Amino acid sequence: MTRPGELPAARARLSVATGPPPAAFAQALAELAFGGAGWPGLLAALAQRVGAACRLVSEAGELLAASDGAAGDARDADPDDVRRALAGPRAGGGQVAGAGAGRVRCADGWTGRAVPVGAGQRRLGALLVAEPVTVGQLDLARAATTALLIDAVRRESPPLPAFADAAAVLRALRDGVRPPGPGDPPGAGDPPGVAGSGVLAGSGVLAGSGVLAGPRGFTEAELLRAGAAHGWRLDLPHAVAGIGYTGSQQRRWASALSWLDRPVLAEGRRAWTLLHGEDVEREATRLRARLDQIVGAGQVRLASGAVVSGPARTAASFRDADRLLRLLLRQPDAPPELPFGRAGLHQVLLAVPDERLRWFVQRHLGPIAHRDDLLRTLDCWLATGGSRQAVSERLHLHRNSVGYRVGLIKRLLGVDPLAPDTATVLRTALAARELLAASDPG
């Protein structure tokens, strides 16, 4: 016999058997939560999936939400039942079998089996699935707890005042995260972990303090929450894109940025945003093409940093994107895009401290470091494999002038640039010099 708010057991078994597995279901619910779905909507989705009514109650038994949208004291759960269910030997998140999930009664006579909802030492309460239940239904209920916690974070900690707009989030990500300080609540700096399903989980999911962190910056948990408020999954792979405008119509440039399908941080002729998706380079091309349509072809340059996961690493992607964009803007004849994945030697050199790069350049190019004409000639000589004709055409020089310059380079450096080992070192030194020049804030 079916009670009000419940679905037939046969339908429940069919739904559990034919739907996506718990990991995929957890991912789908998390996406709903990040998209703004609250507890009632999440419970309705769970109820449809398991074929049984669901309720969310606090540790004290208060009804927080129900799959049918109803509320009121008449539906509160027995607090003693809830405490016993949460205090069970494996209530901290172990895989409890159907008979082991605590039974909880509600004031209206409704009964369900409890799945704890919490992270680390913090508990939101219990998720109840109407009896009778199966092991499969309880597995799906456990998969739903992360999405419920995401909404709990949103309810418990309103968006940080400093993060009222997406540009503020991008500035904070560029500044980098700070470790938790002595004045932070326990676990405030711990980012949510990444469970096997690829969604947020772990002890830090309820840790955001909801207050400004002050001049020291923001913790990783705060930035994760702030990014989620603007639709960014910073726990998933992403990259920073730096965009440069080379035209003269500043108002048109500002207007073009406002028409993008994503928030940006605009700073004069440059702008910054985040790239997501399986193919960051393709997304970058689409973004640049969209801007070209508005401001005019050939006036936009775009560079992207390394693909990273977690806000603690976003600052590094920012630094990469900034330096690659500066490098790209110094090369007007280069292709309009320079993603990290196609940056060649610069991929490695970006991680080397500037002082070490300067030493390397001085060590291998020192005698000609002040001669731009010789440096250009050396670059072309290496790129063309020592072809006088090709270098002559590239630099608009007579072949004899090319020969003279190459001979001078050999005498000053004391090496043959085309010797295999030497050529590799010189190419690296030239790339390092380019990167150092691009780091100049001028």
Coordinates of C-alpha atoms in Angstrom, one line a residue:
M1 CA 0.0 0.0 0.0
T2 CA 1.3 3.4 -0.9
R3 CA 1.2 6.3 1.5
P4 CA 0.8 10.0 0.5
G5 CA 3.9 11.4 -1.0
E6 CA 5.4 8.0 -1.8
L7 CA 5.8 6.2 -5.1
P8 CA 5.1 2.5 -5.7
A9 CA 8.0 0.3 -4.7
A10 CA 8.1 -1.3 -8.2
R11 CA 8.6 2.1 -9.8
A12 CA 11.3 2.9 -7.3
R13 CA 13.2 -0.2 -8.1
L14 CA 12.9 0.5 -11.9
S15 CA 14.0 4.1 -11.4
V16 CA 17.1 3.1 -9.5
A17 CA 18.0 0.3 -11.9
T18 CA 17.6 2.3 -15.1
G19 CA 19.0 5.8 -14.1
P20 CA 22.6 7.0 -14.1
P21 CA 25.0 5.6 -11.5
P22 CA 25.5 7.4 -8.2
A23 CA 28.7 9.2 -9.3
A24 CA 27.0 10.6 -12.4
F25 CA 23.9 11.5 -10.4
A26 CA 26.0 13.3 -7.8
Q27 CA 27.7 15.4 -10.6
A28 CA 24.3 16.3 -12.1
L29 CA 22.9 17.4 -8.8
A30 CA 26.0 19.4 -8.0
E31 CA 25.6 21.2 -11.3
L32 CA 22.0 22.0 -10.4
A33 CA 23.2 23.4 -7.0
F34 CA 25.9 25.5 -8.6
G35 CA 23.2 26.8 -11.0
G36 CA 21.1 28.0 -8.0
A37 CA 18.9 25.1 -7.2
G38 CA 17.9 25.0 -3.5
W39 CA 17.1 22.2 -1.2
P40 CA 13.4 21.7 -2.4
G41 CA 14.5 21.5 -6.0
L42 CA 17.4 19.1 -5.2
L43 CA 15.1 16.9 -3.1
A44 CA 12.5 16.8 -5.9
A45 CA 15.2 15.6 -8.3
L46 CA 16.3 13.0 -5.8
A47 CA 12.8 11.8 -5.2
Q48 CA 12.1 11.4 -8.9
R49 CA 15.4 9.4 -9.2
V50 CA 14.8 7.0 -6.2
G51 CA 11.0 6.8 -6.6
A52 CA 10.3 7.8 -3.0
A53 CA 9.6 10.9 -1.0
C54 CA 12.6 12.6 0.6
R55 CA 13.1 15.1 3.5
L56 CA 16.0 17.1 4.9
V57 CA 16.0 17.7 8.6
S58 CA 18.4 19.4 11.0
E59 CA 20.2 17.7 13.8
A60 CA 17.5 18.9 16.1
G61 CA 14.8 17.4 13.9
E62 CA 13.6 20.6 12.3
L63 CA 12.2 20.1 8.8
L64 CA 14.5 22.1 6.4
A65 CA 12.9 21.0 3.1
A66 CA 10.8 18.2 1.5
S67 CA 10.6 16.8 -1.9
D68 CA 6.9 17.9 -2.2
G69 CA 7.8 21.4 -1.1
A70 CA 5.7 21.2 2.1
A71 CA 7.0 22.6 5.4
G72 CA 5.8 23.2 9.0
D73 CA 6.3 22.0 12.5
A74 CA 3.8 19.1 11.9
R75 CA 6.4 17.4 9.8
D76 CA 9.4 17.8 12.1
A77 CA 11.4 14.7 12.9
D78 CA 11.8 13.1 16.3
P79 CA 15.1 14.6 17.6
D80 CA 16.0 11.5 19.5
D81 CA 15.7 9.4 16.3
V82 CA 17.8 11.9 14.4
R83 CA 20.5 11.8 17.1
R84 CA 20.6 8.1 17.1
A85 CA 20.8 7.9 13.3
L86 CA 23.7 10.4 13.2
A87 CA 25.5 8.7 16.1
G88 CA 25.4 5.3 14.4
P89 CA 28.8 3.4 14.2
R90 CA 29.1 4.3 10.5
A91 CA 27.2 7.6 10.4
G92 CA 30.3 9.5 9.4
G93 CA 30.0 8.6 5.8
G94 CA 30.7 4.8 5.6
Q95 CA 28.7 2.7 3.2
V96 CA 25.8 1.7 5.4
A97 CA 23.6 -1.2 4.2
G98 CA 19.9 -0.7 3.9
A99 CA 19.1 -2.2 7.3
G100 CA 21.8 -0.1 9.0
A101 CA 20.5 3.3 8.0
G102 CA 18.8 4.7 11.1
R103 CA 15.0 4.9 11.1
V104 CA 13.5 8.3 11.8
R105 CA 9.9 9.1 12.5
C106 CA 8.3 12.5 11.8
A107 CA 5.4 14.1 13.7
D108 CA 2.9 13.4 10.9
G109 CA 3.6 9.7 11.1
W110 CA 6.0 9.6 8.1
T111 CA 9.0 7.4 8.5
G112 CA 12.3 7.3 6.5
R113 CA 15.8 6.0 6.6
A114 CA 18.5 8.5 7.4
V115 CA 21.7 9.4 5.5
P116 CA 24.0 11.8 7.4
V117 CA 24.6 15.2 5.6
G118 CA 27.8 16.9 6.7
A119 CA 31.5 17.5 6.1
G120 CA 34.3 16.7 8.6
Q121 CA 33.2 17.7 12.1
R122 CA 30.2 19.8 10.8
R123 CA 26.8 18.4 10.3
L124 CA 23.8 19.9 8.5
G125 CA 21.5 17.1 9.6
A126 CA 20.0 14.0 7.9
L127 CA 18.6 13.2 4.5
L128 CA 15.5 10.9 4.9
V129 CA 14.2 8.5 2.3
A130 CA 10.7 7.2 2.8
E131 CA 10.5 3.6 3.8
P132 CA 10.8 0.9 2.5
V133 CA 14.2 1.6 1.1
T134 CA 16.8 -0.4 -0.8
V135 CA 20.6 -0.3 -0.8
G136 CA 20.5 1.3 -4.2
Q137 CA 18.2 4.1 -3.0
L138 CA 20.5 4.9 -0.1
D139 CA 23.5 5.0 -2.4
L140 CA 21.8 7.6 -4.5
A141 CA 20.8 9.5 -1.3
R142 CA 24.4 9.6 -0.3
A143 CA 25.4 10.9 -3.7
A144 CA 22.9 13.8 -3.2
T145 CA 24.5 15.1 0.0
T146 CA 27.2 17.1 -1.7
A147 CA 24.6 19.2 -3.6
L148 CA 22.7 19.7 -0.4
L149 CA 25.9 21.0 1.3
I150 CA 26.6 23.4 -1.6
D151 CA 23.2 25.0 -1.0
A152 CA 24.0 25.0 2.8
V153 CA 27.2 27.0 2.1
R154 CA 25.1 29.5 0.1
R155 CA 22.6 29.8 2.9
E156 CA 25.1 30.0 5.8
S157 CA 27.5 32.4 4.2
P158 CA 26.2 35.1 1.9
P159 CA 28.5 36.3 -0.9
L160 CA 31.5 38.1 0.4
P161 CA 31.0 41.9 0.1
A162 CA 34.3 42.2 -1.7
F163 CA 33.1 39.8 -4.4
A164 CA 30.0 41.6 -5.4
D165 CA 31.1 41.5 -9.0
A166 CA 33.1 39.0 -11.1
A167 CA 36.0 41.4 -11.7
A168 CA 36.6 41.4 -7.9
V169 CA 36.8 37.6 -8.0
L170 CA 39.3 37.8 -10.9
R171 CA 41.5 40.3 -9.0
A172 CA 41.5 38.1 -5.9
L173 CA 42.4 35.1 -7.9
R174 CA 45.3 37.0 -9.5
D175 CA 46.5 38.0 -6.0
G176 CA 46.5 34.4 -5.0
V177 CA 45.1 32.6 -1.9
R178 CA 46.4 33.0 1.6
P179 CA 46.8 30.3 4.2
P180 CA 44.3 30.3 7.1
G181 CA 45.3 32.6 9.9
P182 CA 44.9 32.4 13.6
G183 CA 41.7 34.4 13.4
D184 CA 39.9 32.1 11.0
P185 CA 37.4 29.5 12.1
P186 CA 38.8 25.9 12.0
G187 CA 39.0 24.6 8.5
A188 CA 38.4 28.0 6.9
G189 CA 41.3 27.6 4.5
D190 CA 40.6 24.0 3.6
P191 CA 39.3 23.7 0.0
P192 CA 36.6 21.2 -0.6
G193 CA 38.1 17.9 -1.7
V194 CA 37.4 16.3 -5.0
A195 CA 35.6 13.0 -4.7
G196 CA 35.6 10.2 -7.2
S197 CA 32.5 11.7 -8.8
G198 CA 34.3 14.9 -9.6
V199 CA 32.2 17.1 -7.3
L200 CA 32.9 19.0 -4.2
A201 CA 33.2 17.0 -1.0
G202 CA 35.3 16.9 2.1
S203 CA 35.9 18.8 5.4
G204 CA 36.1 22.3 4.0
V205 CA 32.8 22.5 2.2
L206 CA 31.1 24.4 5.0
A207 CA 34.1 26.2 6.1
G208 CA 33.7 29.6 4.5
S209 CA 33.5 32.4 7.1
G210 CA 31.5 34.8 5.0
V211 CA 33.6 37.8 6.2
L212 CA 36.2 39.9 4.5
A213 CA 39.7 38.4 5.0
G214 CA 41.3 41.9 5.0
P215 CA 44.5 43.0 3.3
R216 CA 46.1 39.5 3.6
G217 CA 43.8 38.2 0.9
F218 CA 41.2 35.4 0.8
T219 CA 41.4 31.7 1.6
E220 CA 40.9 29.0 -1.0
A221 CA 37.5 28.0 0.4
E222 CA 36.3 31.6 0.1
L223 CA 37.5 31.9 -3.5
L224 CA 35.8 28.6 -4.4
R225 CA 32.6 29.9 -3.0
A226 CA 32.9 33.3 -4.6
G227 CA 33.7 31.7 -8.0
A228 CA 30.7 29.5 -7.7
A229 CA 28.5 32.5 -7.2
H230 CA 29.5 33.7 -10.7
G231 CA 29.2 30.2 -12.3
W232 CA 32.9 29.3 -12.2
R233 CA 33.9 25.8 -11.1
L234 CA 37.4 26.6 -9.9
D235 CA 37.8 23.0 -8.7
L236 CA 37.7 21.9 -12.3
P237 CA 40.4 22.5 -15.0
H238 CA 40.5 26.1 -16.2
A239 CA 43.0 28.6 -17.6
V240 CA 43.3 32.4 -17.5
A241 CA 43.1 34.2 -20.8
G242 CA 44.8 37.6 -21.2
I243 CA 43.3 39.7 -24.1
G244 CA 45.1 42.7 -25.6
Y245 CA 43.6 45.4 -27.9
T246 CA 45.9 47.0 -30.4
G247 CA 43.3 49.4 -32.0
S248 CA 42.5 53.0 -31.1
Q249 CA 38.7 52.8 -30.5
Q250 CA 38.6 52.5 -26.7
R251 CA 34.9 52.9 -26.4
R252 CA 34.3 50.2 -29.0
W253 CA 36.8 47.9 -27.1
A254 CA 34.9 48.5 -23.8
S255 CA 31.6 47.8 -25.6
A256 CA 33.0 44.6 -27.1
L257 CA 34.0 43.3 -23.7
S258 CA 30.5 43.9 -22.4
W259 CA 29.0 41.7 -25.1
L260 CA 31.1 38.7 -24.2
D261 CA 29.3 35.6 -22.8
R262 CA 31.5 35.7 -19.7
P263 CA 32.6 38.2 -17.0
V264 CA 35.9 39.9 -17.6
L265 CA 38.3 42.1 -15.7
A266 CA 39.0 45.1 -17.9
E267 CA 42.2 47.1 -17.4
G268 CA 42.6 49.6 -20.2
R269 CA 43.7 47.9 -23.4
R270 CA 43.9 44.6 -21.6
A271 CA 41.3 42.3 -20.1
W272 CA 41.3 39.0 -18.3
T273 CA 38.8 36.1 -18.0
L274 CA 38.7 32.4 -17.4
L275 CA 38.5 29.6 -19.9
H276 CA 36.7 26.3 -19.1
G277 CA 35.9 23.2 -21.1
E278 CA 37.7 20.2 -22.6
D279 CA 39.4 22.3 -25.3
V280 CA 40.7 25.6 -23.9
E281 CA 42.5 26.5 -27.1
R282 CA 39.3 26.2 -29.1
E283 CA 37.5 28.3 -26.6
A284 CA 40.2 31.0 -26.8
T285 CA 39.9 31.1 -30.6
R286 CA 36.1 31.5 -30.4
L287 CA 36.5 34.3 -27.8
R288 CA 39.0 36.2 -29.9
A289 CA 36.9 35.8 -33.1
R290 CA 33.9 37.2 -31.3
L291 CA 35.9 40.3 -30.3
D292 CA 37.3 40.7 -33.8
Q293 CA 33.8 40.8 -35.1
I294 CA 33.1 43.8 -33.0
V295 CA 36.3 45.8 -32.9
G296 CA 37.6 44.9 -36.4
A297 CA 39.8 42.0 -37.6
G298 CA 43.4 41.8 -36.5
Q299 CA 43.1 44.1 -33.5
V300 CA 42.9 41.5 -30.8
R301 CA 45.6 39.4 -29.3
L302 CA 45.0 36.6 -26.9
A303 CA 47.3 34.5 -24.7
S304 CA 46.4 31.9 -22.1
G305 CA 48.1 30.5 -19.1
A306 CA 48.5 26.9 -18.1
V307 CA 45.4 24.8 -17.4
V308 CA 45.1 24.4 -13.6
S309 CA 42.6 23.1 -11.1
G310 CA 41.9 24.8 -7.8
P311 CA 42.0 28.6 -7.0
A312 CA 45.4 28.1 -5.3
R313 CA 46.9 27.6 -8.7
T314 CA 44.9 30.2 -10.7
A315 CA 47.4 32.9 -9.8
A316 CA 50.2 30.9 -11.6
S317 CA 48.0 30.7 -14.7
F318 CA 47.4 34.5 -14.4
R319 CA 51.2 35.1 -14.4
D320 CA 51.7 32.9 -17.4
A321 CA 48.9 34.6 -19.3
D322 CA 50.3 38.0 -18.5
R323 CA 53.8 37.3 -19.6
L324 CA 52.7 35.5 -22.7
L325 CA 50.4 38.3 -23.7
R326 CA 53.2 40.8 -23.2
L327 CA 55.4 38.7 -25.4
L328 CA 52.7 38.4 -28.0
L329 CA 52.1 42.2 -28.1
R330 CA 55.8 42.7 -28.8
Q331 CA 55.5 40.6 -31.9
P332 CA 53.0 42.3 -34.3
D333 CA 53.8 39.8 -37.1
A334 CA 53.1 36.8 -34.9
P335 CA 49.8 34.8 -35.0
P336 CA 47.1 36.5 -32.9
E337 CA 46.9 33.8 -30.3
L338 CA 49.6 32.3 -28.0
P339 CA 48.1 29.6 -25.8
F340 CA 50.3 28.0 -23.2
G341 CA 50.1 24.7 -25.0
R342 CA 51.8 26.2 -28.0
A343 CA 54.3 28.4 -26.2
G344 CA 57.3 26.1 -26.9
L345 CA 60.4 26.8 -24.9
H346 CA 58.5 29.5 -23.0
Q347 CA 56.4 26.8 -21.3
V348 CA 59.5 25.7 -19.4
L349 CA 61.1 29.1 -19.0
L350 CA 58.0 30.6 -17.4
A351 CA 58.7 28.5 -14.3
V352 CA 62.4 29.7 -14.0
P353 CA 63.1 32.7 -11.8
D354 CA 64.0 35.9 -13.6
E355 CA 67.4 36.1 -12.0
R356 CA 68.4 32.7 -13.3
L357 CA 67.1 33.6 -16.8
R358 CA 69.3 36.8 -16.7
W359 CA 72.3 34.8 -15.7
F360 CA 71.7 32.3 -18.5
V361 CA 71.3 35.0 -21.1
Q362 CA 74.4 36.9 -20.0
R363 CA 76.4 33.6 -19.9
H364 CA 75.5 32.6 -23.5
L365 CA 74.6 35.9 -25.3
G366 CA 76.6 38.4 -23.2
P367 CA 79.0 39.7 -25.9
I368 CA 76.2 40.5 -28.3
A369 CA 73.4 41.2 -25.8
H370 CA 73.5 45.0 -26.6
R371 CA 73.4 44.4 -30.4
D372 CA 69.8 44.0 -31.6
D373 CA 71.0 43.7 -35.1
L374 CA 73.2 40.7 -34.3
L375 CA 70.5 39.1 -32.1
R376 CA 68.0 39.3 -34.9
T377 CA 70.5 37.9 -37.3
L378 CA 71.3 35.0 -34.9
D379 CA 67.6 34.3 -34.5
C380 CA 67.1 34.1 -38.2
W381 CA 70.3 32.1 -38.8
L382 CA 69.1 29.4 -36.4
A383 CA 65.6 29.4 -37.6
T384 CA 66.6 28.9 -41.3
G385 CA 69.3 26.4 -40.6
G386 CA 72.1 28.8 -41.7
S387 CA 70.6 29.9 -45.1
R388 CA 72.1 33.2 -46.2
Q389 CA 69.4 33.6 -48.8
A390 CA 66.6 33.1 -46.3
V391 CA 68.1 35.4 -43.7
S392 CA 68.8 38.0 -46.4
E393 CA 65.1 38.0 -47.4
R394 CA 63.8 38.1 -43.9
L395 CA 66.0 40.9 -42.7
H396 CA 66.2 42.8 -46.1
L397 CA 70.0 42.5 -46.1
H398 CA 72.5 41.8 -48.8
R399 CA 73.9 38.3 -48.6
N400 CA 77.4 39.6 -48.0
S401 CA 76.0 41.6 -45.0
V402 CA 74.5 38.4 -43.6
G403 CA 77.9 36.7 -43.9
Y404 CA 79.6 39.5 -42.2
R405 CA 77.2 39.5 -39.3
V406 CA 77.3 35.8 -38.8
G407 CA 81.2 35.9 -38.8
L408 CA 81.1 38.6 -36.2
I409 CA 78.7 36.5 -34.1
K410 CA 81.0 33.5 -34.2
R411 CA 84.0 35.6 -33.2
L412 CA 82.2 37.3 -30.3
L413 CA 80.5 34.2 -28.9
G414 CA 83.4 31.9 -29.7
V415 CA 81.1 29.2 -30.9
D416 CA 79.5 27.9 -34.1
P417 CA 75.8 28.7 -33.8
L418 CA 74.8 25.7 -35.9
A419 CA 76.6 23.1 -33.9
P420 CA 73.7 20.9 -32.5
D421 CA 74.4 21.4 -28.8
T422 CA 75.3 25.1 -29.2
A423 CA 72.2 25.8 -31.3
T424 CA 69.9 24.4 -28.6
V425 CA 71.6 26.6 -25.9
L426 CA 71.4 29.7 -28.1
R427 CA 67.7 29.1 -29.0
T428 CA 67.0 28.8 -25.3
A429 CA 68.9 32.0 -24.4
L430 CA 67.1 33.9 -27.1
A431 CA 63.7 32.7 -25.9
A432 CA 64.7 33.6 -22.3
R433 CA 65.8 37.1 -23.4
E434 CA 62.4 37.6 -25.1
L435 CA 60.6 36.5 -22.0
L436 CA 62.6 38.9 -19.8
A437 CA 61.9 41.7 -22.2
A438 CA 58.2 40.9 -22.0
S439 CA 58.3 41.0 -18.2
D440 CA 59.2 44.7 -18.3
P441 CA 56.1 46.4 -17.0
G442 CA 56.5 49.3 -19.4

